[in-house]
Amino acid sequence: MFSNLLLYRFIIFNGLMIAVTAVLGWSGYLLPLFQNDQSRLTFVITALFLMGWLWSWRKAVQVSFRLNDVKRRGARPACEAQRDKELAKTEWLSTVSEWLVALGLLGTVVGFSMALSGVDQGGLSTAAGVQSAVAQLMQGMRVALNTTLLGASFALWHEVNIRMLKTALAVYWGERVAVWQIDRPWMAERPVTLPSRYDPDHATPIPINRAPGKPPVAAKTAVELERMKP
């Protein structure tokens, strides 16, 4: 297997997204998103995305180096509690995508509110009042559409990064937990079905998760499991 595969995936995908963003910015599509936003929610969405993006890169580098160690030296033992604790530290990254979408929808509500609040019914009788109302409606619609577009785009970008990161974490911790369970067969959660000594035609479930005070039973069960291997 290739080393630093996770980093290569991150670099390729994020490099492509940065290139697309640069082209859009060079074409003049990005700057109006921020200039026409009186609610400043686009800046909040961008700041939240950058925070999650930088943190996902930090975790990607760490996980990539750990996977390289597993490939070179083998997996180090780890129990399920350690895995769950480590995975829990990255759960908040998944909620960043939800926050980005929520902020985009909030911008939609704020934009429509701005559009409606700027309409003066008393001034619609004059041409200047109609022009002012139309301008306010257009401004509110820009805020609504720009924040929704920016929030959804950043959420999709961030979600792809998180999916790649979670896949690599699952592979890494899966190997470590498997090594931990192999080294401790008596810690299995379910009983293993072994043939009965007196009746080979019937299988008898023999629980191997014995109490710590009975190591001979665990050792004996491990030996029997070893003999049953094809």
CSV table of C-alpha atoms in Angstrom, one decimal:
chain,number,residue,atom,x,y,z
A,1,MET,CA,0.0,0.0,0.0
A,2,PHE,CA,1.1,3.6,-0.7
A,3,SER,CA,2.3,5.8,2.1
A,4,ASN,CA,0.6,9.1,2.9
A,5,LEU,CA,-2.4,8.0,0.8
A,6,LEU,CA,-4.7,10.2,2.9
A,7,LEU,CA,-2.5,13.2,2.5
A,8,TYR,CA,-2.5,12.7,-1.3
A,9,ARG,CA,-6.2,12.5,-1.4
A,10,PHE,CA,-6.5,15.7,0.7
A,11,ILE,CA,-4.0,17.5,-1.5
A,12,ILE,CA,-5.7,16.5,-4.8
A,13,PHE,CA,-9.2,17.3,-3.7
A,14,ASN,CA,-8.5,20.5,-1.8
A,15,GLY,CA,-6.1,21.7,-4.5
A,16,LEU,CA,-8.8,21.2,-7.1
A,17,MET,CA,-11.3,23.1,-4.9
A,18,ILE,CA,-8.8,26.0,-4.3
A,19,ALA,CA,-8.2,26.2,-8.0
A,20,VAL,CA,-12.0,26.4,-8.7
A,21,THR,CA,-12.3,29.1,-6.0
A,22,ALA,CA,-9.4,31.1,-7.5
A,23,VAL,CA,-11.0,31.0,-11.0
A,24,LEU,CA,-14.3,32.2,-9.6
A,25,GLY,CA,-12.5,35.0,-7.6
A,26,TRP,CA,-10.5,36.0,-10.7
A,27,SER,CA,-13.7,36.1,-12.7
A,28,GLY,CA,-15.3,38.5,-10.2
A,29,TYR,CA,-17.9,36.2,-8.7
A,30,LEU,CA,-16.6,35.9,-5.1
A,31,LEU,CA,-16.1,39.5,-4.1
A,32,PRO,CA,-19.7,40.6,-4.6
A,33,LEU,CA,-20.8,37.8,-2.2
A,34,PHE,CA,-19.1,39.7,0.6
A,35,GLN,CA,-19.6,43.3,-0.6
A,36,ASN,CA,-23.3,43.0,-1.0
A,37,ASP,CA,-23.9,41.3,2.4
A,38,GLN,CA,-25.0,43.8,4.9
A,39,SER,CA,-25.6,41.1,7.5
A,40,ARG,CA,-21.9,40.0,7.5
A,41,LEU,CA,-23.0,36.4,7.8
A,42,THR,CA,-20.8,35.5,4.8
A,43,PHE,CA,-17.7,36.4,6.9
A,44,VAL,CA,-19.0,34.3,9.8
A,45,ILE,CA,-19.6,31.3,7.4
A,46,THR,CA,-16.1,31.7,5.9
A,47,ALA,CA,-14.4,32.0,9.3
A,48,LEU,CA,-16.2,28.8,10.5
A,49,PHE,CA,-15.2,26.9,7.4
A,50,LEU,CA,-11.6,28.0,7.6
A,51,MET,CA,-11.5,26.8,11.3
A,52,GLY,CA,-12.9,23.4,10.4
A,53,TRP,CA,-10.7,23.2,7.3
A,54,LEU,CA,-7.5,23.9,9.1
A,55,TRP,CA,-8.3,21.4,11.9
A,56,SER,CA,-9.2,18.7,9.4
A,57,TRP,CA,-5.8,19.2,7.8
A,58,ARG,CA,-4.1,18.9,11.1
A,59,LYS,CA,-5.9,15.6,11.9
A,60,ALA,CA,-5.2,14.3,8.4
A,61,VAL,CA,-1.5,14.8,8.8
A,62,GLN,CA,-1.5,13.1,12.2
A,63,VAL,CA,-3.6,10.1,10.9
A,64,SER,CA,-1.5,9.8,7.8
A,65,PHE,CA,1.7,9.5,9.9
A,66,ARG,CA,0.0,6.9,12.2
A,67,LEU,CA,-1.0,4.8,9.2
A,68,ASN,CA,2.5,4.9,7.9
A,69,ASP,CA,3.7,3.6,11.2
A,70,VAL,CA,1.1,0.8,11.1
A,71,LYS,CA,2.3,-0.2,7.6
A,72,ARG,CA,6.0,-0.2,8.6
A,73,ARG,CA,6.0,-1.7,12.1
A,74,GLY,CA,2.5,-3.2,12.4
A,75,ALA,CA,-0.4,-2.1,14.5
A,76,ARG,CA,0.1,-1.4,18.2
A,77,PRO,CA,-2.6,-2.8,20.5
A,78,ALA,CA,-5.5,-0.6,21.5
A,79,CYS,CA,-8.8,-1.3,23.2
A,80,GLU,CA,-12.2,-0.1,22.0
A,81,ALA,CA,-12.4,2.5,24.8
A,82,GLN,CA,-9.3,4.2,23.4
A,83,ARG,CA,-10.7,4.1,19.9
A,84,ASP,CA,-14.0,5.6,21.0
A,85,LYS,CA,-12.3,8.3,23.0
A,86,GLU,CA,-10.1,9.3,20.0
A,87,LEU,CA,-13.0,9.2,17.5
A,88,ALA,CA,-15.1,11.4,19.9
A,89,LYS,CA,-12.5,14.2,19.5
A,90,THR,CA,-13.3,14.5,15.8
A,91,GLU,CA,-17.0,14.3,16.0
A,92,TRP,CA,-17.3,18.1,16.3
A,93,LEU,CA,-15.9,18.3,12.8
A,94,SER,CA,-19.0,16.6,11.4
A,95,THR,CA,-21.2,19.3,13.0
A,96,VAL,CA,-19.3,22.1,11.2
A,97,SER,CA,-21.0,21.1,8.0
A,98,GLU,CA,-24.4,21.3,9.7
A,99,TRP,CA,-23.5,24.7,11.2
A,100,LEU,CA,-22.5,26.0,7.7
A,101,VAL,CA,-25.8,24.9,6.2
A,102,ALA,CA,-27.7,26.4,9.2
A,103,LEU,CA,-25.9,29.7,8.8
A,104,GLY,CA,-26.7,29.7,5.2
A,105,LEU,CA,-30.4,29.2,5.9
A,106,LEU,CA,-30.2,31.9,8.6
A,107,GLY,CA,-28.8,34.2,6.0
A,108,THR,CA,-31.8,33.5,3.8
A,109,VAL,CA,-34.2,34.5,6.6
A,110,VAL,CA,-32.2,37.6,7.4
A,111,GLY,CA,-32.1,38.6,3.7
A,112,PHE,CA,-35.9,38.3,3.3
A,113,SER,CA,-36.4,40.2,6.5
A,114,MET,CA,-34.2,43.0,5.2
A,115,ALA,CA,-36.0,43.0,1.9
A,116,LEU,CA,-39.4,43.3,3.5
A,117,SER,CA,-38.5,45.7,6.3
A,118,GLY,CA,-37.2,48.2,3.8
A,119,VAL,CA,-40.4,48.6,1.9
A,120,ASP,CA,-42.3,51.7,2.8
A,121,GLN,CA,-45.9,51.4,1.8
A,122,GLY,CA,-46.5,55.1,2.0
A,123,GLY,CA,-43.7,55.8,-0.4
A,124,LEU,CA,-44.9,53.5,-3.1
A,125,SER,CA,-47.1,56.2,-4.5
A,126,THR,CA,-44.0,58.0,-5.9
A,127,ALA,CA,-41.4,56.9,-8.5
A,128,ALA,CA,-38.6,57.5,-6.0
A,129,GLY,CA,-40.3,55.5,-3.4
A,130,VAL,CA,-40.8,52.6,-5.8
A,131,GLN,CA,-37.1,52.7,-6.8
A,132,SER,CA,-36.1,52.7,-3.2
A,133,ALA,CA,-38.3,49.7,-2.4
A,134,VAL,CA,-37.0,47.8,-5.4
A,135,ALA,CA,-33.4,48.5,-4.4
A,136,GLN,CA,-34.1,47.3,-0.8
A,137,LEU,CA,-35.7,44.1,-2.1
A,138,MET,CA,-32.8,43.4,-4.4
A,139,GLN,CA,-30.4,44.0,-1.5
A,140,GLY,CA,-32.2,41.6,0.7
A,141,MET,CA,-32.4,38.9,-2.0
A,142,ARG,CA,-28.7,39.2,-2.6
A,143,VAL,CA,-28.0,38.6,1.1
A,144,ALA,CA,-30.4,35.6,1.1
A,145,LEU,CA,-29.0,33.9,-2.0
A,146,ASN,CA,-25.3,34.7,-1.3
A,147,THR,CA,-25.3,33.3,2.2
A,148,THR,CA,-27.2,30.2,1.2
A,149,LEU,CA,-24.9,29.5,-1.7
A,150,LEU,CA,-21.7,30.1,0.3
A,151,GLY,CA,-22.9,28.0,3.3
A,152,ALA,CA,-23.9,25.1,1.1
A,153,SER,CA,-20.7,25.2,-1.0
A,154,PHE,CA,-18.4,25.2,2.0
A,155,ALA,CA,-20.5,22.5,3.7
A,156,LEU,CA,-20.0,20.2,0.7
A,157,TRP,CA,-16.3,20.9,0.6
A,158,HIS,CA,-15.9,20.3,4.3
A,159,GLU,CA,-18.0,17.1,4.2
A,160,VAL,CA,-15.8,15.5,1.6
A,161,ASN,CA,-12.7,16.2,3.8
A,162,ILE,CA,-14.4,14.7,6.8
A,163,ARG,CA,-15.4,11.6,4.9
A,164,MET,CA,-11.9,10.9,3.8
A,165,LEU,CA,-10.6,11.5,7.4
A,166,LYS,CA,-13.1,9.2,9.0
A,167,THR,CA,-12.4,6.4,6.6
A,168,ALA,CA,-8.7,6.6,7.4
A,169,LEU,CA,-9.4,6.7,11.1
A,170,ALA,CA,-11.6,3.7,10.9
A,171,VAL,CA,-8.9,1.7,9.1
A,172,TYR,CA,-6.3,2.8,11.7
A,173,TRP,CA,-8.3,2.1,14.8
A,174,GLY,CA,-9.8,-1.1,13.4
A,175,GLU,CA,-6.3,-2.6,13.0
A,176,ARG,CA,-5.2,-1.6,16.5
A,177,VAL,CA,-8.4,-2.9,18.2
A,178,ALA,CA,-8.0,-6.2,16.2
A,179,VAL,CA,-4.5,-6.6,17.5
A,180,TRP,CA,-5.6,-5.9,21.1
A,181,GLN,CA,-8.4,-8.5,20.9
A,182,ILE,CA,-6.1,-11.1,19.3
A,183,ASP,CA,-3.6,-10.7,22.2
A,184,ARG,CA,-6.5,-11.1,24.7
A,185,PRO,CA,-8.8,-13.9,23.6
A,186,TRP,CA,-10.4,-14.2,27.0
A,187,MET,CA,-11.7,-10.6,26.7
A,188,ALA,CA,-14.0,-11.4,23.8
A,189,GLU,CA,-17.6,-10.2,24.3
A,190,ARG,CA,-19.3,-13.3,23.0
A,191,PRO,CA,-18.8,-16.9,23.7
A,192,VAL,CA,-17.0,-19.0,21.1
A,193,THR,CA,-18.7,-22.2,19.9
A,194,LEU,CA,-16.3,-25.2,20.3
A,195,PRO,CA,-17.0,-28.9,19.7
A,196,SER,CA,-17.7,-30.9,22.8
A,197,ARG,CA,-15.1,-33.4,23.9
A,198,TYR,CA,-17.6,-36.1,24.6
A,199,ASP,CA,-20.0,-35.5,21.7
A,200,PRO,CA,-18.2,-34.2,18.6
A,201,ASP,CA,-21.5,-34.0,16.7
A,202,HIS,CA,-22.8,-31.2,18.9
A,203,ALA,CA,-21.2,-27.8,19.5
A,204,THR,CA,-21.1,-26.4,23.0
A,205,PRO,CA,-20.7,-22.7,23.5
A,206,ILE,CA,-17.7,-22.1,25.8
A,207,PRO,CA,-17.5,-18.5,27.1
A,208,ILE,CA,-14.0,-17.2,27.0
A,209,ASN,CA,-14.6,-13.9,28.8
A,210,ARG,CA,-13.8,-15.3,32.2
A,211,ALA,CA,-13.0,-13.4,35.3
A,212,PRO,CA,-9.4,-12.1,35.6
A,213,GLY,CA,-8.8,-14.5,38.4
A,214,LYS,CA,-9.0,-17.6,36.2
A,215,PRO,CA,-6.1,-17.4,33.7
A,216,PRO,CA,-5.8,-21.2,33.2
A,217,VAL,CA,-9.2,-21.4,31.6
A,218,ALA,CA,-8.4,-18.5,29.3
A,219,ALA,CA,-5.1,-20.0,28.3
A,220,LYS,CA,-6.7,-23.4,27.7
A,221,THR,CA,-9.4,-21.9,25.6
A,222,ALA,CA,-6.8,-20.0,23.5
A,223,VAL,CA,-4.9,-23.3,22.9
A,224,GLU,CA,-8.1,-25.0,21.7
A,225,LEU,CA,-8.9,-22.1,19.4
A,226,GLU,CA,-5.4,-22.4,18.0
A,227,ARG,CA,-5.8,-26.1,17.3
A,228,MET,CA,-9.1,-25.5,15.5
A,229,LYS,CA,-7.5,-23.2,12.9
A,230,PRO,CA,-7.6,-24.8,9.4
